[in-house]
């Protein structure tokens, strides 16, 4: 199941936008155009699947901070809307067999039975299979929710939902298609900068537990690399990326005991391994990105926000190649300030990076039509 498009309305610098996503999507642009808001909008869809969207908005400063602050028509509701389209292909099919659209709407409004005064409230949700005769799998209005049972009939949830909980996360085991969508969205991974300070999890060995996927904070990096080396027995891509970035260097990953760790050996000091705590910020950041992109099992969707942070420009071609390799196994979205990184990715895999701009004060993507497509594709 892959993400086909993203639609956001009323969120921060985004008045309203809908655009398609490919197997590998690269958005590039300067400061203040709203790239991170596009990234965060998709992260909030992920939070809807895990049931944390209201908590995430509260951490951003509440709905008043997250709401579009530009001009609004009198008939426009003060709401945030996030919607995604998903495609599923079966072997041998020419068309998507299961093409659901999930939407969640958050806003102020009438008080529920249990809600704080300034708390963002989930006002509506839907999961629909579009077509000549659209099929509704899930519908939520305020605290009431309905779902399509296996007999094809819509059934109402027997208890009201809180304003802070999503129907998508609350309804489990009611319909396989609904469970599949929730699981897919919840498995997305977002990497927007790894801590590299002295207390960073990256600088400490991780517990020796088989780890097929990198955690959001990179805290299990040692275990992810050890899983590649000692469980999968294949570090060809990892070793090639390190050699491209640091010619003549190698990574040492000893068999884990209680902990899993790694070190780097550089050609200038061939007999002196540098442990995790000793590596430079840029080297550690680069290795964490390799852990995210080259792990044993990749999540169904990976989003990278400004992955070039702390990296020397010489490392960007190796990062671009790792991103291209990851896109062979999963869907990847990259948001970046770096035109050289975007160009390097385009050279690796032949995609067209898209430029994020401000249009009439709102975030937009250059070349995007009002219909939500890129005519040049």
CSV table of C-alpha atoms in Angstrom, one decimal, residues 133-346:
chain,number,residue,atom,x,y,z
A,133,UNK,CA,-20.6,3.9,-6.2
A,134,UNK,CA,-18.4,5.1,-3.4
A,135,UNK,CA,-18.3,2.8,-0.4
A,136,UNK,CA,-18.0,4.3,3.1
A,137,UNK,CA,-15.9,2.1,5.5
A,138,UNK,CA,-15.8,4.6,8.3
A,139,UNK,CA,-17.7,7.8,9.1
A,140,UNK,CA,-17.4,9.9,12.2
A,141,UNK,CA,-19.3,13.1,13.2
A,142,UNK,CA,-18.5,14.5,16.5
A,143,UNK,CA,-18.6,11.8,19.2
A,144,UNK,CA,-20.6,9.4,17.0
A,145,UNK,CA,-19.0,6.9,14.6
A,146,UNK,CA,-20.2,4.3,12.1
A,147,UNK,CA,-18.3,1.5,10.4
A,148,UNK,CA,-19.2,-1.0,7.7
A,149,UNK,CA,-19.5,-4.5,9.1
A,150,UNK,CA,-18.6,-7.6,7.2
A,151,UNK,CA,-22.2,-8.0,6.2
A,152,UNK,CA,-22.0,-4.7,4.4
A,153,UNK,CA,-24.2,-2.8,6.8
A,154,UNK,CA,-23.2,0.4,8.6
A,155,UNK,CA,-23.2,-0.1,12.3
A,156,UNK,CA,-22.8,2.6,15.0
A,157,UNK,CA,-20.1,2.4,17.6
A,158,UNK,CA,-21.8,1.5,20.8
A,159,UNK,CA,-20.1,4.2,22.8
A,160,UNK,CA,-19.3,7.9,22.1
A,161,UNK,CA,-15.7,8.8,21.2
A,162,UNK,CA,-13.8,11.4,23.1
A,163,UNK,CA,-12.8,14.6,21.3
A,164,UNK,CA,-9.2,13.6,21.6
A,165,UNK,CA,-9.4,10.1,20.1
A,166,UNK,CA,-9.7,9.1,16.5
A,167,UNK,CA,-12.2,6.5,15.2
A,168,UNK,CA,-9.4,5.0,13.1
A,169,UNK,CA,-7.4,4.2,16.2
A,170,UNK,CA,-10.4,3.2,18.3
A,171,UNK,CA,-12.1,0.8,15.8
A,172,UNK,CA,-10.0,-2.3,15.8
A,173,UNK,CA,-11.0,-5.7,14.5
A,174,UNK,CA,-14.2,-4.4,12.9
A,175,UNK,CA,-13.1,-4.7,9.2
A,176,UNK,CA,-9.9,-6.0,7.7
A,177,UNK,CA,-9.6,-3.0,5.3
A,178,UNK,CA,-9.9,-0.5,8.1
A,179,UNK,CA,-7.3,-2.4,10.1
A,180,UNK,CA,-5.0,-2.5,7.1
A,181,UNK,CA,-5.1,1.3,6.6
A,182,UNK,CA,-4.6,2.0,10.3
A,183,UNK,CA,-1.6,-0.4,10.4
A,184,UNK,CA,-0.1,1.1,7.3
A,185,UNK,CA,-0.3,4.7,8.5
A,186,UNK,CA,0.9,3.8,12.0
A,187,UNK,CA,4.0,2.1,10.5
A,188,UNK,CA,5.2,5.3,8.7
A,189,UNK,CA,8.6,6.6,10.0
A,190,UNK,CA,9.6,10.3,10.2
A,191,UNK,CA,13.2,11.3,10.7
A,192,UNK,CA,13.7,15.0,11.2
A,193,UNK,CA,17.1,15.4,12.6
A,194,UNK,CA,19.0,13.2,15.1
A,195,UNK,CA,20.4,14.5,18.3
A,196,UNK,CA,24.2,14.3,18.3
A,197,UNK,CA,25.0,16.0,21.6
A,198,UNK,CA,26.9,14.2,24.3
A,199,UNK,CA,23.7,12.7,25.8
A,200,UNK,CA,22.4,11.6,22.4
A,201,UNK,CA,21.1,8.0,22.2
A,202,UNK,CA,23.2,7.7,19.1
A,203,UNK,CA,26.4,8.0,21.2
A,204,UNK,CA,25.5,5.0,23.4
A,205,UNK,CA,25.4,1.3,22.7
A,206,UNK,CA,21.8,0.0,22.3
A,207,UNK,CA,20.3,-3.1,23.8
A,208,UNK,CA,21.2,-6.3,21.8
A,209,UNK,CA,17.7,-6.9,20.4
A,210,UNK,CA,17.1,-7.8,16.8
A,211,UNK,CA,16.0,-4.5,15.2
A,212,UNK,CA,14.8,-4.5,11.6
A,213,UNK,CA,13.8,-0.8,11.6
A,214,UNK,CA,15.5,2.3,13.0
A,215,UNK,CA,13.6,4.1,15.8
A,216,UNK,CA,12.6,7.8,15.3
A,217,UNK,CA,15.4,9.0,17.6
A,218,UNK,CA,18.0,6.5,16.3
A,219,UNK,CA,18.4,5.0,19.8
A,220,UNK,CA,18.6,1.5,18.4
A,221,UNK,CA,21.2,2.3,15.7
A,222,UNK,CA,23.8,-0.2,17.1
A,223,UNK,CA,21.2,-3.0,17.1
A,224,UNK,CA,20.0,-2.0,13.5
A,225,UNK,CA,23.6,-2.2,12.2
A,226,UNK,CA,24.2,-5.5,14.1
A,227,UNK,CA,21.0,-7.0,12.7
A,228,UNK,CA,22.3,-6.2,9.2
A,229,UNK,CA,25.7,-7.6,9.8
A,230,UNK,CA,25.0,-10.6,12.0
A,231,UNK,CA,21.4,-11.6,11.3
A,232,UNK,CA,20.9,-10.7,7.7
A,233,UNK,CA,24.5,-11.2,6.9
A,234,UNK,CA,24.5,-8.4,4.2
A,235,UNK,CA,26.1,-5.0,4.6
A,236,UNK,CA,27.0,-4.5,1.0
A,237,UNK,CA,25.0,-1.3,0.6
A,238,UNK,CA,26.1,0.0,4.0
A,239,UNK,CA,29.8,-0.7,3.3
A,240,UNK,CA,29.5,0.9,-0.2
A,241,UNK,CA,27.9,4.0,1.2
A,242,UNK,CA,30.5,4.4,3.9
A,243,UNK,CA,33.3,4.0,1.4
A,244,UNK,CA,31.8,6.5,-0.9
A,245,UNK,CA,31.4,9.1,1.9
A,246,UNK,CA,34.7,8.4,3.6
A,247,UNK,CA,37.0,6.8,1.1
A,248,UNK,CA,39.1,4.0,2.7
A,249,UNK,CA,37.1,4.0,5.9
A,250,UNK,CA,35.2,1.1,7.3
A,251,UNK,CA,32.6,0.4,10.0
A,252,UNK,CA,33.3,-2.3,12.7
A,253,UNK,CA,30.2,-4.0,14.1
A,254,UNK,CA,31.2,-6.6,16.7
A,255,UNK,CA,28.8,-9.5,17.5
A,256,UNK,CA,26.5,-8.2,20.3
A,257,UNK,CA,26.6,-9.4,23.8
A,258,UNK,CA,24.3,-7.6,26.2
A,259,UNK,CA,24.7,-4.4,24.1
A,260,UNK,CA,25.1,-3.7,20.4
A,261,UNK,CA,27.7,-1.1,19.3
A,262,UNK,CA,29.8,0.0,16.4
A,263,UNK,CA,32.9,2.0,15.6
A,264,UNK,CA,34.6,3.7,12.6
A,265,UNK,CA,38.1,3.1,11.4
A,266,UNK,CA,39.6,5.8,9.1
A,267,UNK,CA,42.6,5.3,6.8
A,268,UNK,CA,44.5,8.2,8.5
A,269,UNK,CA,44.5,6.2,11.8
A,270,UNK,CA,44.1,2.6,10.7
A,271,UNK,CA,44.7,1.0,14.1
A,272,UNK,CA,42.5,3.3,16.2
A,273,UNK,CA,38.8,2.6,16.1
A,274,UNK,CA,36.6,5.6,16.9
A,275,UNK,CA,33.7,4.6,19.2
A,276,UNK,CA,30.1,6.1,18.9
A,277,UNK,CA,30.8,8.7,21.6
A,278,UNK,CA,33.9,9.9,19.7
A,279,UNK,CA,32.5,10.4,16.2
A,280,UNK,CA,31.8,13.9,14.8
A,281,UNK,CA,28.2,15.2,14.7
A,282,UNK,CA,28.2,14.9,10.9
A,283,UNK,CA,29.5,11.3,10.8
A,284,UNK,CA,27.0,10.2,13.4
A,285,UNK,CA,24.1,11.9,11.6
A,286,UNK,CA,25.2,10.2,8.3
A,287,UNK,CA,25.4,6.8,9.9
A,288,UNK,CA,21.9,7.3,11.5
A,289,UNK,CA,20.5,8.1,8.1
A,290,UNK,CA,22.1,5.0,6.6
A,291,UNK,CA,20.5,3.0,9.4
A,292,UNK,CA,17.1,4.5,8.5
A,293,UNK,CA,17.4,3.9,4.8
A,294,UNK,CA,19.3,0.6,4.6
A,295,UNK,CA,17.8,-1.3,7.5
A,296,UNK,CA,16.8,-5.0,7.3
A,297,UNK,CA,13.1,-4.2,7.0
A,298,UNK,CA,11.9,-0.7,5.9
A,299,UNK,CA,8.6,0.8,6.9
A,300,UNK,CA,6.0,1.3,4.2
A,301,UNK,CA,6.8,5.0,4.1
A,302,UNK,CA,9.9,7.0,5.1
A,303,UNK,CA,9.9,10.8,5.4
A,304,UNK,CA,13.2,12.7,5.8
A,305,UNK,CA,13.1,16.4,6.9
A,306,UNK,CA,16.3,18.3,6.0
A,307,UNK,CA,18.6,15.2,6.2
A,308,UNK,CA,21.5,17.3,5.0
A,309,UNK,CA,21.8,19.0,8.5
A,310,UNK,CA,25.3,18.8,9.9
A,311,UNK,CA,26.6,16.9,6.8
A,312,UNK,CA,29.6,18.1,4.8
A,313,UNK,CA,28.6,18.7,1.1
A,314,UNK,CA,31.0,15.8,0.2
A,315,UNK,CA,28.6,13.4,1.9
A,316,UNK,CA,25.5,14.4,-0.2
A,317,UNK,CA,26.2,12.1,-3.2
A,318,UNK,CA,26.5,9.1,-0.9
A,319,UNK,CA,23.3,10.1,0.9
A,320,UNK,CA,21.5,10.5,-2.4
A,321,UNK,CA,22.5,7.0,-3.4
A,322,UNK,CA,21.3,5.6,-0.1
A,323,UNK,CA,17.9,7.4,-0.6
A,324,UNK,CA,17.7,6.0,-4.1
A,325,UNK,CA,18.4,2.4,-2.9
A,326,UNK,CA,15.7,2.8,-0.2
A,327,UNK,CA,13.2,3.9,-2.8
A,328,UNK,CA,13.7,0.6,-4.5
A,329,UNK,CA,12.2,-1.1,-1.4
A,330,UNK,CA,9.7,1.5,0.0
A,331,UNK,CA,8.2,4.9,-0.6
A,332,UNK,CA,10.4,7.9,0.4
A,333,UNK,CA,9.7,11.6,0.8
A,334,UNK,CA,12.5,14.0,1.2
A,335,UNK,CA,12.1,17.7,2.3
A,336,UNK,CA,15.3,19.6,2.0
A,337,UNK,CA,16.9,23.1,1.8
A,338,UNK,CA,19.8,21.7,-0.3
A,339,UNK,CA,19.6,22.1,-4.0
A,340,UNK,CA,22.7,20.0,-4.4
A,341,UNK,CA,21.1,17.1,-2.5
A,342,UNK,CA,18.0,17.4,-4.6
A,343,UNK,CA,20.1,17.4,-7.8
A,344,UNK,CA,22.1,14.4,-6.6
A,345,UNK,CA,18.9,12.4,-5.9
A,346,UNK,CA,17.5,13.3,-9.3
